Short mmCIF file of C-alpha atoms in Angstrom, two decimals:
data_model
loop_
_atom_site.label_atom_id
_atom_site.label_comp_id
_atom_site.label_asym_id
_atom_site.label_seq_id
_atom_site.Cartn_x
_atom_site.Cartn_y
_atom_site.Cartn_z
CA MET A 1 0.00 0.00 0.00
CA ILE A 2 1.30 3.43 -0.94
CA GLU A 3 1.00 6.02 1.83
CA LEU A 4 1.24 9.77 1.38
CA ARG A 5 2.67 11.87 4.19
CA THR A 6 1.36 15.22 5.34
CA PRO A 7 3.68 18.24 5.34
CA ALA A 8 3.87 17.89 9.14
CA GLU A 9 4.89 14.24 8.85
CA ILE A 10 7.57 15.07 6.30
CA GLU A 11 8.96 17.58 8.78
CA GLN A 12 8.97 14.82 11.40
CA MET A 13 11.05 12.69 9.02
CA ARG A 14 13.81 15.27 8.72
CA PRO A 15 15.68 14.15 11.88
CA ALA A 16 15.94 10.57 10.58
CA GLY A 17 17.29 11.80 7.26
CA ALA A 18 19.76 14.13 8.96
CA PHE A 19 20.98 11.33 11.23
CA VAL A 20 21.47 8.86 8.38
CA GLY A 21 23.39 11.50 6.43
CA GLU A 22 25.52 12.26 9.49
CA VAL A 23 26.42 8.60 10.01
CA LEU A 24 27.40 8.04 6.37
CA THR A 25 29.52 11.21 6.37
CA ALA A 26 31.35 10.02 9.49
CA LEU A 27 31.87 6.51 8.17
CA ALA A 28 33.10 7.68 4.76
CA ALA A 29 35.69 9.82 6.53
CA ARG A 30 36.89 6.77 8.49
CA ALA A 31 37.10 4.50 5.44
CA ALA A 32 40.88 4.40 5.17
CA VAL A 33 43.44 1.73 4.34
CA GLY A 34 43.57 -0.71 7.27
CA MET A 35 40.09 0.04 8.61
CA ASN A 36 38.17 -3.12 9.46
CA LEU A 37 34.60 -3.49 8.18
CA LEU A 38 33.54 -4.71 11.62
CA LYS A 39 34.93 -1.51 13.14
CA LEU A 40 32.86 0.60 10.73
CA ASP A 41 29.78 -1.36 11.79
CA ALA A 42 30.69 -0.82 15.45
CA ILE A 43 31.02 2.95 14.88
CA ALA A 44 27.58 3.04 13.26
CA HIS A 45 26.16 0.97 16.13
CA GLU A 46 27.56 3.38 18.71
CA MET A 47 26.15 6.38 16.83
CA ILE A 48 22.73 4.68 16.83
CA ARG A 49 22.92 4.15 20.60
CA ALA A 50 24.09 7.70 21.26
CA ARG A 51 21.24 9.16 19.18
CA GLY A 52 18.58 6.91 20.67
CA ALA A 53 17.78 5.65 17.18
CA GLU A 54 16.91 2.14 16.03
CA SER A 55 18.64 0.02 13.40
CA CYS A 56 16.58 -1.06 10.42
CA TYR A 57 19.02 -3.84 9.57
CA ILE A 58 19.98 -5.79 12.64
CA THR A 59 16.79 -7.91 12.78
CA TYR A 60 15.96 -7.55 9.09
CA HIS A 61 15.11 -10.94 7.55
CA PRO A 62 13.38 -10.71 4.16
CA SER A 63 12.70 -13.74 2.00
CA PHE A 64 15.98 -13.33 0.08
CA GLY A 65 18.14 -13.21 3.22
CA ALA A 66 19.61 -16.41 4.63
CA SER A 67 19.11 -15.27 8.22
CA PRO A 68 18.52 -12.05 10.19
CA PHE A 69 21.14 -9.56 8.98
CA GLY A 70 22.67 -9.13 12.44
CA LYS A 71 24.58 -5.90 11.72
CA VAL A 72 23.56 -2.24 11.48
CA LEU A 73 25.46 -1.35 8.30
CA CYS A 74 25.91 -2.79 4.81
CA THR A 75 29.55 -2.78 3.66
CA SER A 76 30.02 -3.90 0.06
CA VAL A 77 33.60 -4.05 -1.23
CA ASN A 78 34.75 -4.15 -4.88
CA ASP A 79 32.69 -6.78 -6.73
CA ALA A 80 30.08 -6.68 -3.95
CA VAL A 81 27.46 -4.03 -4.62
CA LEU A 82 24.42 -4.63 -2.38
CA HIS A 83 23.65 -6.02 1.09
CA GLY A 84 27.31 -6.50 1.99
CA LEU A 85 27.45 -8.24 5.38
CA PRO A 86 30.28 -6.74 7.50
CA HIS A 87 33.01 -9.26 8.24
CA ASP A 88 36.63 -9.36 9.38
CA TYR A 89 38.24 -7.56 6.45
CA ARG A 90 40.68 -4.65 6.49
CA LEU A 91 40.33 -2.19 3.64
CA ARG A 92 43.16 -2.10 1.11
CA ASP A 93 44.51 0.63 -1.10
CA GLY A 94 42.26 1.02 -4.14
CA ASP A 95 39.22 -0.76 -2.68
CA MET A 96 35.77 0.45 -3.65
CA LEU A 97 33.50 0.54 -0.60
CA THR A 98 29.74 1.01 -0.56
CA LEU A 99 28.19 2.02 2.75
CA ASP A 100 24.42 1.53 2.95
CA PHE A 101 22.66 2.61 6.14
CA ALA A 102 19.07 2.94 7.32
CA ALA A 103 17.78 3.90 10.75
CA SER A 104 14.60 4.91 12.51
CA VAL A 105 14.43 8.08 14.59
CA ASP A 106 11.24 8.76 16.55
CA GLY A 107 9.45 6.14 14.48
CA TRP A 108 10.44 7.50 11.04
CA VAL A 109 12.95 5.85 8.71
CA ALA A 110 15.56 7.18 6.29
CA ASP A 111 17.78 5.12 3.98
CA SER A 112 20.89 6.19 2.08
CA ALA A 113 24.05 4.82 0.48
CA ILE A 114 27.36 6.07 -0.85
CA THR A 115 30.31 4.48 -2.65
CA VAL A 116 33.83 5.75 -1.97
CA ILE A 117 37.33 4.80 -3.10
CA VAL A 118 39.81 3.91 -0.38
CA GLY A 119 43.27 5.31 -1.00
CA THR A 120 44.46 5.44 -4.60
CA PRO A 121 41.60 5.60 -7.14
CA ARG A 122 41.52 3.68 -10.40
CA PRO A 123 40.15 5.77 -13.31
CA GLN A 124 37.52 3.16 -14.18
CA ASP A 125 36.27 3.11 -10.59
CA ALA A 126 36.06 6.90 -10.43
CA ARG A 127 34.11 6.86 -13.70
CA LEU A 128 31.64 4.28 -12.37
CA ILE A 129 31.06 6.30 -9.21
CA ASP A 130 30.61 9.47 -11.26
CA THR A 131 28.01 7.79 -13.46
CA THR A 132 26.12 6.43 -10.46
CA THR A 133 26.17 9.83 -8.75
CA ARG A 134 24.88 11.59 -11.85
CA ALA A 135 22.20 8.91 -12.25
CA LEU A 136 21.01 9.57 -8.70
CA ASP A 137 20.96 13.31 -9.36
CA ALA A 138 18.99 12.74 -12.56
CA GLY A 139 16.51 10.47 -10.80
CA ILE A 140 15.95 13.03 -8.05
CA ALA A 141 15.51 15.84 -10.59
CA ALA A 142 12.86 13.75 -12.37
CA ALA A 143 10.90 13.16 -9.15
CA GLN A 144 8.48 16.00 -9.78
CA PRO A 145 4.91 16.28 -8.51
CA GLY A 146 2.49 15.22 -11.21
CA GLY A 147 5.01 12.85 -12.77
CA ARG A 148 5.27 9.10 -12.55
CA VAL A 149 7.76 6.57 -11.21
CA GLY A 150 8.77 5.74 -14.79
CA ASP A 151 10.13 9.28 -15.15
CA ILE A 152 12.62 8.57 -12.36
CA SER A 153 13.54 5.17 -13.78
CA ALA A 154 14.03 6.53 -17.30
CA ALA A 155 16.21 9.40 -16.08
CA ILE A 156 18.47 7.00 -14.18
CA ALA A 157 18.73 4.65 -17.14
CA ALA A 158 19.56 7.43 -19.59
CA VAL A 159 22.71 8.27 -17.62
CA ALA A 160 23.82 4.66 -17.16
CA LEU A 161 23.14 3.50 -20.70
CA GLY A 162 24.67 6.67 -22.08
CA ASP A 163 27.90 5.80 -20.29
CA GLY A 164 27.82 2.21 -21.52
CA TYR A 165 26.65 0.40 -18.40
CA SER A 166 23.93 -2.24 -18.30
CA ILE A 167 21.17 -2.20 -15.71
CA ASN A 168 19.80 -4.81 -13.31
CA THR A 169 16.20 -4.17 -12.23
CA ASP A 170 15.92 -6.90 -9.57
CA PHE A 171 16.69 -4.38 -6.83
CA GLY A 172 16.00 -0.67 -6.87
CA GLY A 173 14.35 2.17 -5.01
CA HIS A 174 11.33 1.86 -2.74
CA GLY A 175 8.89 3.63 -0.51
CA VAL A 176 10.10 4.76 2.94
CA GLY A 177 8.10 5.71 6.01
CA ARG A 178 7.53 3.90 9.28
CA THR A 179 9.44 0.95 7.82
CA MET A 180 12.49 0.74 5.57
CA HIS A 181 10.89 -0.86 2.53
CA GLY A 182 7.44 -0.15 1.14
CA ASP A 183 5.61 0.56 -2.07
CA PRO A 184 6.23 1.68 -4.73
CA HIS A 185 9.18 -0.20 -6.21
CA ILE A 186 11.37 2.12 -8.29
CA PRO A 187 13.44 0.22 -10.87
CA ASN A 188 16.55 1.78 -12.33
CA ASN A 189 15.21 1.41 -15.87
CA GLY A 190 11.77 2.20 -17.23
CA ARG A 191 9.60 4.27 -19.52
CA PRO A 192 8.66 7.88 -18.77
CA GLY A 193 5.01 8.56 -18.15
CA ARG A 194 4.38 5.05 -16.79
CA GLY A 195 3.85 3.71 -13.30
CA VAL A 196 2.67 5.13 -9.99
CA HIS A 197 1.85 8.83 -9.79
CA LEU A 198 4.35 11.02 -7.95
CA ASP A 199 1.91 12.79 -5.67
CA PRO A 200 2.99 15.30 -3.02
CA GLY A 201 3.56 13.43 0.23
CA LEU A 202 5.17 10.39 -1.37
CA VAL A 203 8.47 9.54 0.37
CA ILE A 204 10.84 7.24 -1.50
CA ALA A 205 14.42 6.06 -1.63
CA ILE A 206 16.01 6.40 -5.06
CA GLU A 207 19.03 4.12 -5.47
CA PRO A 208 20.87 3.56 -8.73
CA TRP A 209 23.52 0.85 -8.66
CA PHE A 210 25.62 -0.39 -11.55
CA LEU A 211 28.34 -2.94 -12.23
CA GLU A 212 31.31 -2.23 -14.47
CA SER A 213 30.79 -4.95 -17.07
CA THR A 214 27.63 -6.95 -16.32
CA ASP A 215 24.10 -6.70 -14.98
CA LYS A 216 24.15 -10.19 -13.46
CA ILE A 217 24.54 -10.76 -9.72
CA VAL A 218 25.16 -13.76 -7.50
CA THR A 219 24.67 -14.27 -3.78
CA ASP A 220 27.76 -14.78 -1.64
CA ARG A 221 28.16 -17.78 0.66
CA ASP A 222 27.22 -15.54 3.61
CA GLY A 223 23.66 -15.60 2.27
CA TRP A 224 23.43 -11.81 1.99
CA THR A 225 26.15 -10.09 -0.01
CA LEU A 226 25.30 -9.62 -3.69
CA ARG A 227 28.29 -9.68 -6.05
CA SER A 228 28.75 -9.21 -9.77
CA ALA A 229 28.65 -12.47 -11.69
CA ASP A 230 31.88 -11.67 -13.52
CA GLY A 231 33.93 -10.18 -10.66
CA SER A 232 33.69 -6.60 -11.91
CA ARG A 233 33.26 -3.79 -9.43
CA GLY A 234 30.05 -2.01 -8.49
CA ALA A 235 28.85 1.37 -7.22
CA HIS A 236 25.65 2.31 -5.40
CA MET A 237 24.22 5.72 -4.47
CA GLU A 238 20.98 6.38 -2.60
CA HIS A 239 18.95 9.17 -1.02
CA THR A 240 15.60 9.33 0.72
CA ILE A 241 13.47 12.09 -0.78
CA ALA A 242 9.97 13.49 -0.36
CA ILE A 243 7.79 14.66 -3.22
CA THR A 244 6.52 18.15 -2.35
CA PRO A 245 4.40 20.64 -4.33
CA ASP A 246 7.65 22.52 -4.99
CA GLY A 247 9.61 19.47 -6.18
CA PRO A 248 11.82 16.81 -4.59
CA LEU A 249 13.17 17.37 -1.09
CA ILE A 250 16.30 15.38 -0.15
CA LEU A 251 15.85 14.20 3.44
CA SER A 252 19.13 12.29 3.76
CA ALA A 253 21.48 15.03 2.48
CA ARG A 254 25.09 14.67 3.63
CA ALA A 255 27.27 17.54 4.82
#
């Protein structure tokens, strides 16, 4: 069921968005050579406790997950692109790291993700991140009142396909509110003018993600982490936004 939020409720969602943006900013700054993924998860966990927030991940157990997630942060490295389960791994020079984080503050959820390069960047990795960032920006710009979900999907796809990347539509954006995942589903490819209406009060997460040389993914032995089928690297960017009469409002903006 798609729920529309009142202007007052959207204001109540701002603290969750601000907190999620704050956590990702702090974690990205700590993502250096030698940092352990479990330490990044521990930092996020402590920030949740200090804020009095609640993790959306730690007990999360959807049908595609092998077990409850058990951590508060997704950490996807190199050929991993989604749902990366933190484990005992120290970041190396040149690693691509995606941080995906969702939390509830005062009963409202925000969800966001960012991909960063640790240490020395490879040109092809920087290009992939740039494309994914521009695709997110394009998707947000297309999220106008009176439009449709397909406008967002088509805008994202135009950037990715224009840069030569293929697109997987198994996982994409989604509604956000009292829970992390809700309707509507927002694929990263689609036709403009199709799909659910973008009415004021709709709150959604837009999240383009692309792999360097494939659109096929496989599930890691941990039962959670999704990797490229050919070992190529991936990037993932995400923001929670609200559709307002004046256009899209980014709730999870990072400093």
